[in-house]
Amino acid sequence: MRTSKRVVLVGANQPLEVWERPIPEPEPGAAVVRVAMSGVCGTDVHLWRGEVPLPYPVTLGHEGIATVEELGKGVTTDYAGAPIKPGDRVYWQPVRQCHRCYYCTVEKDFSLCDNIFEELFRNANDPPSSCYAEFCSLPPGMAFYRVPDDTPTEALIAFGCAMPTVLQALERLGGIQLNQSVVVQGCGPVGLAATMMAGLSGARQVIVIGAPERRLKMARRLGASTTIDLETCKSEADRVQQVRDLTDGRGAEVVIEAAGHLPAFTEGIKLVAKNGRYLIIGLWSAPGTVPIEPRYLNNNNIRIIGNALAQPQHIYGAIQVARAHHREFPMAEVVTHRFALAEAQKALEAVARLETVKSVIVPNQDGVHL
Ligand SMILES: [Zn+2]
Ligand SMILES: [Zn+2]
């Protein structure tokens, strides 16, 4: 039987372990895939630090691109109907909706499924769909999509779960209108994806607030018209003033929080113009409270919109964005660091120190130069 190495989190703040376990043949409707690249996500660092309760031991990794190794009986297409065969690359939604909860069947909003995490955090002895692993087992109902041959793996994995999340968030926002000014707080993968999509939406300017400079430089290459460096512009009042100066004193019609850092929220409210909208994407794993004055929101007609996770259509959408725009934007160059499976610990530490723009793990290293 085929076996697969996988990276296992055995407990909060514990050193990551590499386990080798069997991968059975795919059951009818399932697929076994060989992982080409796994994205290292900021969320993985939060999981490792124990900031989200988990049923340890669990396999890490929710951003994977892989080649199909073997398809279960009855699988002839991907989840958008495209023909699929062994050797094709796929990108998958790392969770599957239960179709037996209020949000799945009444609201049809799969990102709010009550049972969404069961798949993601399966016991590490079970075949993983989590992709810090050589092979993954995608169970029936876990949506995967074929990656077209003209779309580079790195252009897609560079934005990991960030691009699908941003695509859903922009839907919830109701889109960015032509000629609006947009501020993006943060320049990690979520901020970079938001920057690129804001520019493509026809914003008149995209102002990015973040650090370090190497990430801001990438933000400019992806469409930011102005960047404000947190390391040199340390005062919130100065940053708010800079945004006001760039927007004729009004603030931005759309502010996107992609900082993952609680104080960004109170600052962000000050950056929104009257009648503006504030989209919160990055605070998923940033617990805590901040003081706000509700009257300010009331009197300035400010709308605050939250967004968590993404749905299968946004995974599909992220593939289409990479396919359409990887030549025009240096999407693949967002991947700055590559690690072997056994170096997963090092990869998380590098992400925690913000040394990288995007790190990936390359579980099967034949033919790959790290
Ligand atoms: Zn559900
Ligand atoms: Zn992620």
Short mmCIF file of C-alpha atoms and ligand atoms in Angstrom, two decimals:
data_model
loop_
_atom_site.label_atom_id
_atom_site.label_comp_id
_atom_site.label_asym_id
_atom_site.label_seq_id
_atom_site.Cartn_x
_atom_site.Cartn_y
_atom_site.Cartn_z
CA MET A 1 0.00 0.00 0.00
CA ARG A 2 1.09 3.57 -0.72
CA THR A 3 2.31 5.48 2.32
CA SER A 4 2.61 9.20 2.82
CA LYS A 5 4.59 11.43 5.11
CA ARG A 6 2.56 14.16 6.79
CA VAL A 7 3.31 17.02 9.15
CA VAL A 8 1.46 16.62 12.41
CA LEU A 9 0.67 19.11 15.14
CA VAL A 10 0.47 17.03 18.33
CA GLY A 11 -0.29 19.93 20.67
CA ALA A 12 -0.11 23.71 21.03
CA ASN A 13 3.44 25.04 20.72
CA GLN A 14 4.83 21.49 20.36
CA PRO A 15 7.52 20.79 17.77
CA LEU A 16 5.91 19.59 14.53
CA GLU A 17 6.33 15.88 13.84
CA VAL A 18 6.55 14.02 10.53
CA TRP A 19 4.51 10.81 10.53
CA GLU A 20 4.35 8.19 7.80
CA ARG A 21 1.02 6.40 7.39
CA PRO A 22 -0.76 4.40 4.67
CA ILE A 23 -2.93 6.06 2.04
CA PRO A 24 -5.62 3.60 0.92
CA GLU A 25 -7.01 3.41 -2.62
CA PRO A 26 -9.67 6.06 -3.19
CA GLU A 27 -13.22 5.00 -2.43
CA PRO A 28 -15.91 5.62 -5.09
CA GLY A 29 -16.24 9.39 -5.67
CA ALA A 30 -12.91 10.20 -3.98
CA ALA A 31 -9.45 11.07 -5.27
CA VAL A 32 -5.88 10.52 -4.12
CA VAL A 33 -3.58 13.37 -5.11
CA ARG A 34 0.18 13.92 -4.96
CA VAL A 35 0.94 17.32 -3.48
CA ALA A 36 3.02 19.68 -5.61
CA MET A 37 2.96 22.69 -3.28
CA SER A 38 1.34 23.57 0.03
CA GLY A 39 0.97 27.19 1.03
CA VAL A 40 2.11 28.18 4.50
CA CYS A 41 -0.63 30.41 5.84
CA GLY A 42 -0.58 32.87 8.74
CA THR A 43 -3.46 30.81 10.14
CA ASP A 44 -1.12 27.81 10.42
CA VAL A 45 1.01 29.87 12.80
CA HIS A 46 -2.06 30.69 14.92
CA LEU A 47 -2.98 26.98 14.98
CA TRP A 48 0.53 26.00 16.02
CA ARG A 49 0.43 28.56 18.86
CA GLY A 50 -2.82 27.05 20.13
CA GLU A 51 -4.95 30.13 19.45
CA VAL A 52 -7.68 27.96 17.93
CA PRO A 53 -8.88 24.85 19.83
CA LEU A 54 -8.01 21.67 17.88
CA PRO A 55 -8.65 17.93 18.32
CA TYR A 56 -4.93 17.00 18.40
CA PRO A 57 -3.17 15.32 16.72
CA VAL A 58 -4.01 16.99 13.39
CA THR A 59 -2.28 17.27 10.02
CA LEU A 60 -1.60 20.87 8.99
CA GLY A 61 -2.13 22.54 5.61
CA HIS A 62 -5.22 23.92 3.87
CA GLU A 63 -3.76 25.40 0.68
CA GLY A 64 -2.72 22.69 -1.73
CA ILE A 65 -2.09 22.18 -5.42
CA ALA A 66 -1.53 18.58 -6.41
CA THR A 67 -1.54 16.20 -9.34
CA VAL A 68 -4.17 13.51 -9.50
CA GLU A 69 -2.64 10.16 -8.62
CA GLU A 70 -5.73 7.98 -8.66
CA LEU A 71 -9.45 8.59 -9.05
CA GLY A 72 -12.16 6.62 -7.26
CA LYS A 73 -14.88 4.84 -9.19
CA GLY A 74 -17.21 7.24 -10.98
CA VAL A 75 -14.94 10.29 -10.97
CA THR A 76 -14.47 11.52 -14.54
CA THR A 77 -14.74 15.30 -14.07
CA ASP A 78 -13.80 17.96 -11.57
CA TYR A 79 -16.50 19.85 -9.64
CA ALA A 80 -17.06 22.30 -12.50
CA GLY A 81 -17.59 19.50 -15.03
CA ALA A 82 -14.14 19.63 -16.67
CA PRO A 83 -12.76 16.20 -17.65
CA ILE A 84 -10.12 14.99 -15.20
CA LYS A 85 -7.52 12.22 -15.38
CA PRO A 86 -4.43 11.12 -13.45
CA GLY A 87 -1.59 13.60 -13.96
CA ASP A 88 -3.85 16.66 -14.09
CA ARG A 89 -3.26 19.37 -11.50
CA VAL A 90 -6.06 20.25 -9.10
CA TYR A 91 -6.75 22.89 -6.46
CA TRP A 92 -9.32 22.03 -3.83
CA GLN A 93 -11.56 23.47 -1.16
CA PRO A 94 -9.96 22.02 1.99
CA VAL A 95 -13.28 21.64 3.79
CA ARG A 96 -16.53 20.12 2.61
CA GLN A 97 -19.95 21.35 3.42
CA CYS A 98 -22.22 18.96 5.32
CA HIS A 99 -25.45 19.69 3.38
CA ARG A 100 -27.28 18.97 6.65
CA CYS A 101 -27.24 22.30 8.45
CA TYR A 102 -29.21 25.55 8.25
CA TYR A 103 -26.42 27.43 6.48
CA CYS A 104 -25.80 24.68 3.91
CA THR A 105 -29.38 23.99 2.92
CA VAL A 106 -31.45 27.07 3.82
CA GLU A 107 -29.06 29.98 3.39
CA LYS A 108 -26.80 28.11 0.96
CA ASP A 109 -23.77 29.86 2.42
CA PHE A 110 -21.27 27.04 2.70
CA SER A 111 -18.63 29.15 4.40
CA LEU A 112 -20.85 29.25 7.49
CA CYS A 113 -21.53 25.47 7.56
CA ASP A 114 -21.86 24.34 11.20
CA ASN A 115 -19.68 21.29 10.56
CA ILE A 116 -17.09 22.83 8.29
CA PHE A 117 -14.03 22.08 10.39
CA GLU A 118 -14.57 18.36 10.85
CA GLU A 119 -12.80 17.60 7.60
CA LEU A 120 -10.00 20.08 8.07
CA PHE A 121 -9.07 18.77 11.47
CA ARG A 122 -9.36 15.02 11.00
CA ASN A 123 -7.23 12.82 13.24
CA ALA A 124 -3.70 12.72 11.91
CA ASN A 125 -3.79 8.90 11.70
CA ASP A 126 -6.55 9.13 9.07
CA PRO A 127 -5.69 9.81 5.43
CA PRO A 128 -5.38 13.60 5.29
CA SER A 129 -7.03 16.10 3.01
CA SER A 130 -4.71 18.56 4.76
CA CYS A 131 -1.76 19.13 2.52
CA TYR A 132 1.45 19.36 4.55
CA ALA A 133 1.76 15.83 3.19
CA GLU A 134 3.13 13.89 0.24
CA PHE A 135 -0.32 12.56 -0.67
CA CYS A 136 -3.81 13.68 0.20
CA SER A 137 -7.08 11.83 0.08
CA LEU A 138 -9.95 14.00 -1.11
CA PRO A 139 -13.19 12.38 0.07
CA PRO A 140 -16.40 12.38 -2.00
CA GLY A 141 -17.98 15.84 -1.90
CA MET A 142 -14.73 17.76 -1.35
CA ALA A 143 -14.76 20.17 -4.29
CA PHE A 144 -11.65 20.19 -6.47
CA TYR A 145 -11.03 21.97 -9.76
CA ARG A 146 -8.62 21.27 -12.58
CA VAL A 147 -5.85 23.86 -12.92
CA PRO A 148 -5.51 24.67 -16.66
CA ASP A 149 -2.14 23.79 -18.23
CA ASP A 150 -1.40 27.46 -18.98
CA THR A 151 -1.63 28.47 -15.31
CA PRO A 152 1.58 28.20 -13.26
CA THR A 153 1.27 26.40 -9.92
CA GLU A 154 3.12 29.20 -8.16
CA ALA A 155 0.86 31.98 -9.48
CA LEU A 156 -2.04 30.22 -7.80
CA ILE A 157 -0.47 28.97 -4.57
CA ALA A 158 1.14 32.40 -4.03
CA PHE A 159 -2.19 33.74 -2.78
CA GLY A 160 -3.25 30.52 -1.05
CA CYS A 161 -6.56 30.82 0.78
CA ALA A 162 -6.19 34.60 0.60
CA MET A 163 -7.47 35.03 -2.96
CA PRO A 164 -10.64 32.90 -2.52
CA THR A 165 -11.32 34.72 0.77
CA VAL A 166 -10.89 38.12 -0.88
CA LEU A 167 -13.18 37.09 -3.76
CA GLN A 168 -15.95 36.14 -1.33
CA ALA A 169 -15.31 39.26 0.79
CA LEU A 170 -15.66 41.54 -2.24
CA GLU A 171 -18.96 39.84 -3.05
CA ARG A 172 -20.22 40.48 0.48
CA LEU A 173 -19.00 44.07 0.21
CA GLY A 174 -21.10 44.52 -2.92
CA GLY A 175 -18.01 45.21 -5.03
CA ILE A 176 -15.80 48.25 -5.52
CA GLN A 177 -17.21 50.89 -7.84
CA LEU A 178 -15.25 52.59 -10.61
CA ASN A 179 -13.16 55.53 -9.43
CA GLN A 180 -13.51 54.82 -5.74
CA SER A 181 -10.50 55.21 -3.47
CA VAL A 182 -9.51 52.06 -1.60
CA VAL A 183 -7.26 51.63 1.42
CA VAL A 184 -5.87 48.17 2.15
CA GLN A 185 -4.52 47.64 5.66
CA GLY A 186 -1.88 44.91 5.56
CA CYS A 187 0.38 43.54 2.83
CA GLY A 188 0.54 39.82 3.57
CA PRO A 189 -1.12 37.48 1.03
CA VAL A 190 -4.65 38.71 1.94
CA GLY A 191 -3.62 42.36 1.57
CA LEU A 192 -1.80 41.66 -1.69
CA ALA A 193 -4.79 39.78 -3.13
CA ALA A 194 -7.09 42.63 -2.06
CA THR A 195 -4.73 45.18 -3.63
CA MET A 196 -4.66 43.38 -6.95
CA MET A 197 -8.43 42.85 -7.05
CA ALA A 198 -9.13 46.47 -6.04
CA GLY A 199 -7.00 47.68 -8.94
CA LEU A 200 -8.73 45.27 -11.33
CA SER A 201 -12.11 46.52 -10.06
CA GLY A 202 -11.37 50.01 -11.39
CA ALA A 203 -10.49 51.85 -8.18
CA ARG A 204 -9.03 55.30 -8.85
CA GLN A 205 -6.27 54.60 -6.33
CA VAL A 206 -5.25 51.80 -3.98
CA ILE A 207 -3.40 52.93 -0.85
CA VAL A 208 -1.68 50.13 1.08
CA ILE A 209 -0.61 50.52 4.71
CA GLY A 210 1.78 47.84 5.95
CA ALA A 211 5.32 46.55 6.42
CA PRO A 212 7.97 45.42 5.76
CA GLU A 213 9.17 47.24 2.65
CA ARG A 214 9.69 44.07 0.58
CA ARG A 215 5.98 43.29 0.92
CA LEU A 216 5.06 46.92 0.11
CA LYS A 217 7.22 46.73 -2.99
CA MET A 218 5.24 43.68 -4.10
CA ALA A 219 2.01 45.61 -3.33
CA ARG A 220 3.14 48.36 -5.73
CA ARG A 221 3.91 45.79 -8.43
CA LEU A 222 0.41 44.34 -7.96
CA GLY A 223 -1.32 47.69 -8.35
CA ALA A 224 -0.91 49.83 -5.21
CA SER A 225 -0.67 53.49 -6.18
CA THR A 226 0.68 54.60 -2.78
CA THR A 227 2.19 52.62 0.09
CA ILE A 228 2.53 53.81 3.68
CA ASP A 229 5.27 52.02 5.62
CA LEU A 230 4.37 51.26 9.24
CA GLU A 231 8.07 51.11 10.07
CA THR A 232 8.71 54.72 9.03
CA CYS A 233 5.24 56.21 9.60
CA LYS A 234 4.72 55.01 13.16
CA SER A 235 1.97 57.38 14.25
CA GLU A 236 -1.66 56.50 13.57
CA ALA A 237 -2.54 60.20 13.34
CA ASP A 238 0.09 60.69 10.62
CA ARG A 239 -1.22 57.71 8.65
CA VAL A 240 -4.81 58.94 8.89
CA GLN A 241 -3.64 62.38 7.73
CA GLN A 242 -1.78 60.88 4.76
CA VAL A 243 -4.91 59.03 3.64
CA ARG A 244 -6.99 62.21 4.07
CA ASP A 245 -4.43 64.16 2.00
CA LEU A 246 -4.67 61.58 -0.78
CA THR A 247 -8.49 61.62 -0.82
CA ASP A 248 -9.27 65.36 -0.83
CA GLY A 249 -9.82 65.25 2.91
CA ARG A 250 -12.63 62.69 2.75
CA GLY A 251 -11.08 59.29 3.45
CA ALA A 252 -11.56 56.21 1.28
CA GLU A 253 -14.92 54.93 0.05
CA VAL A 254 -13.70 51.39 0.75
CA VAL A 255 -11.25 50.30 3.46
CA ILE A 256 -10.18 46.66 3.57
CA GLU A 257 -8.75 45.27 6.81
CA ALA A 258 -6.19 42.59 5.97
CA ALA A 259 -3.79 43.29 8.81
CA GLY A 260 -4.80 40.54 11.23
CA HIS A 261 -3.94 42.91 14.05
CA LEU A 262 -6.59 44.31 16.40
CA PRO A 263 -5.52 47.98 16.54
CA ALA A 264 -5.94 48.10 12.74
CA PHE A 265 -9.72 48.04 13.32
CA THR A 266 -9.99 51.34 15.18
CA GLU A 267 -7.54 52.95 12.76
CA GLY A 268 -9.48 51.60 9.79
CA ILE A 269 -12.74 53.24 10.92
CA LYS A 270 -10.94 56.61 10.84
CA LEU A 271 -9.84 55.99 7.24
CA VAL A 272 -13.37 55.42 5.88
CA ALA A 273 -15.13 58.31 4.12
CA LYS A 274 -18.71 59.28 4.97
CA ASN A 275 -21.03 56.77 3.29
CA GLY A 276 -18.05 54.44 3.06
CA ARG A 277 -17.70 50.73 3.68
CA TYR A 278 -15.23 48.90 5.88
CA LEU A 279 -14.53 45.26 5.01
CA ILE A 280 -13.06 43.07 7.77
CA ILE A 281 -11.16 40.01 6.51
CA GLY A 282 -8.03 39.60 8.59
CA LEU A 283 -9.25 39.38 12.19
CA TRP A 284 -10.40 35.73 12.04
CA SER A 285 -7.85 34.66 14.63
CA ALA A 286 -7.29 37.94 16.47
CA PRO A 287 -9.47 37.76 19.60
CA GLY A 288 -9.92 40.81 21.80
CA THR A 289 -11.92 44.01 22.10
CA VAL A 290 -11.31 47.62 21.12
CA PRO A 291 -13.10 50.84 22.05
CA ILE A 292 -15.27 52.39 19.35
CA GLU A 293 -17.79 55.20 19.40
CA PRO A 294 -20.96 53.88 17.74
CA ARG A 295 -22.16 57.45 17.16
CA TYR A 296 -19.30 57.97 14.70
CA LEU A 297 -20.57 55.06 12.55
CA ASN A 298 -24.16 56.31 12.90
CA ASN A 299 -23.47 59.91 11.96
CA ASN A 300 -21.15 59.14 9.05
CA ASN A 301 -23.23 56.33 7.46
CA ILE A 302 -20.40 53.85 7.76
CA ARG A 303 -21.08 50.22 6.99
CA ILE A 304 -18.91 47.46 8.44
CA ILE A 305 -18.95 44.11 6.65
CA GLY A 306 -17.32 40.92 7.90
CA ASN A 307 -16.17 37.92 5.91
CA ALA A 308 -14.86 34.53 6.93
CA LEU A 309 -13.41 31.82 4.68
CA ALA A 310 -14.58 31.08 1.15
CA GLN A 311 -16.76 28.67 -0.80
CA PRO A 312 -16.03 26.30 -3.68
CA GLN A 313 -16.93 28.93 -6.29
CA HIS A 314 -14.21 31.18 -4.90
CA ILE A 315 -11.60 28.44 -5.19
CA TYR A 316 -12.67 28.11 -8.82
CA GLY A 317 -12.60 31.92 -9.11
CA ALA A 318 -9.04 32.10 -7.75
CA ILE A 319 -7.92 29.71 -10.51
CA GLN A 320 -9.54 31.98 -13.10
CA VAL A 321 -7.84 35.08 -11.65
CA ALA A 322 -4.42 33.38 -11.82
CA ARG A 323 -5.12 32.12 -15.33
CA ALA A 324 -6.20 35.52 -16.61
CA HIS A 325 -3.65 37.73 -14.87
CA HIS A 326 -0.42 35.80 -14.18
CA ARG A 327 1.29 37.37 -17.19
CA GLU A 328 0.27 40.92 -16.38
CA PHE A 329 1.15 40.77 -12.67
CA PRO A 330 4.16 39.05 -11.04
CA MET A 331 1.84 36.68 -9.14
CA ALA A 332 4.31 33.77 -9.04
CA GLU A 333 6.99 36.03 -7.53
CA VAL A 334 4.89 36.41 -4.40
CA VAL A 335 6.30 32.98 -3.48
CA THR A 336 9.64 33.93 -1.92
CA HIS A 337 10.56 30.85 0.15
CA ARG A 338 10.37 27.10 -0.43
CA PHE A 339 10.75 24.45 2.27
CA ALA A 340 10.90 20.66 2.34
CA LEU A 341 8.27 18.75 4.32
CA ALA A 342 10.74 18.07 7.14
CA GLU A 343 11.39 21.82 7.38
CA ALA A 344 7.76 22.70 8.16
CA GLN A 345 8.71 23.97 11.59
CA LYS A 346 11.27 26.32 10.05
CA ALA A 347 8.65 27.45 7.54
CA LEU A 348 6.18 28.42 10.27
CA GLU A 349 8.85 30.27 12.21
CA ALA A 350 9.87 32.25 9.12
CA VAL A 351 6.24 33.22 8.49
CA ALA A 352 5.82 34.20 12.16
CA ARG A 353 8.83 36.53 11.83
CA LEU A 354 7.36 38.06 8.61
CA GLU A 355 10.60 37.21 6.83
CA THR A 356 8.82 35.89 3.78
CA VAL A 357 6.12 37.23 1.50
CA LYS A 358 4.70 33.76 0.82
CA SER A 359 6.29 30.49 1.88
CA VAL A 360 5.43 27.15 0.39
CA ILE A 361 6.22 23.59 1.32
CA VAL A 362 7.26 21.28 -1.51
CA PRO A 363 6.45 17.79 -0.16
CA ASN A 364 7.66 15.82 -3.18
CA GLN A 365 10.99 17.20 -4.16
CA ASP A 366 11.93 15.19 -7.22
CA GLY A 367 13.00 17.62 -9.90
CA VAL A 368 12.52 20.68 -7.70
CA HIS A 369 15.39 22.91 -6.67
CA LEU A 370 14.67 24.53 -3.32
ZN ZN B 1 -23.43 22.47 6.79
ZN ZN B 2 -4.70 29.95 4.51
#
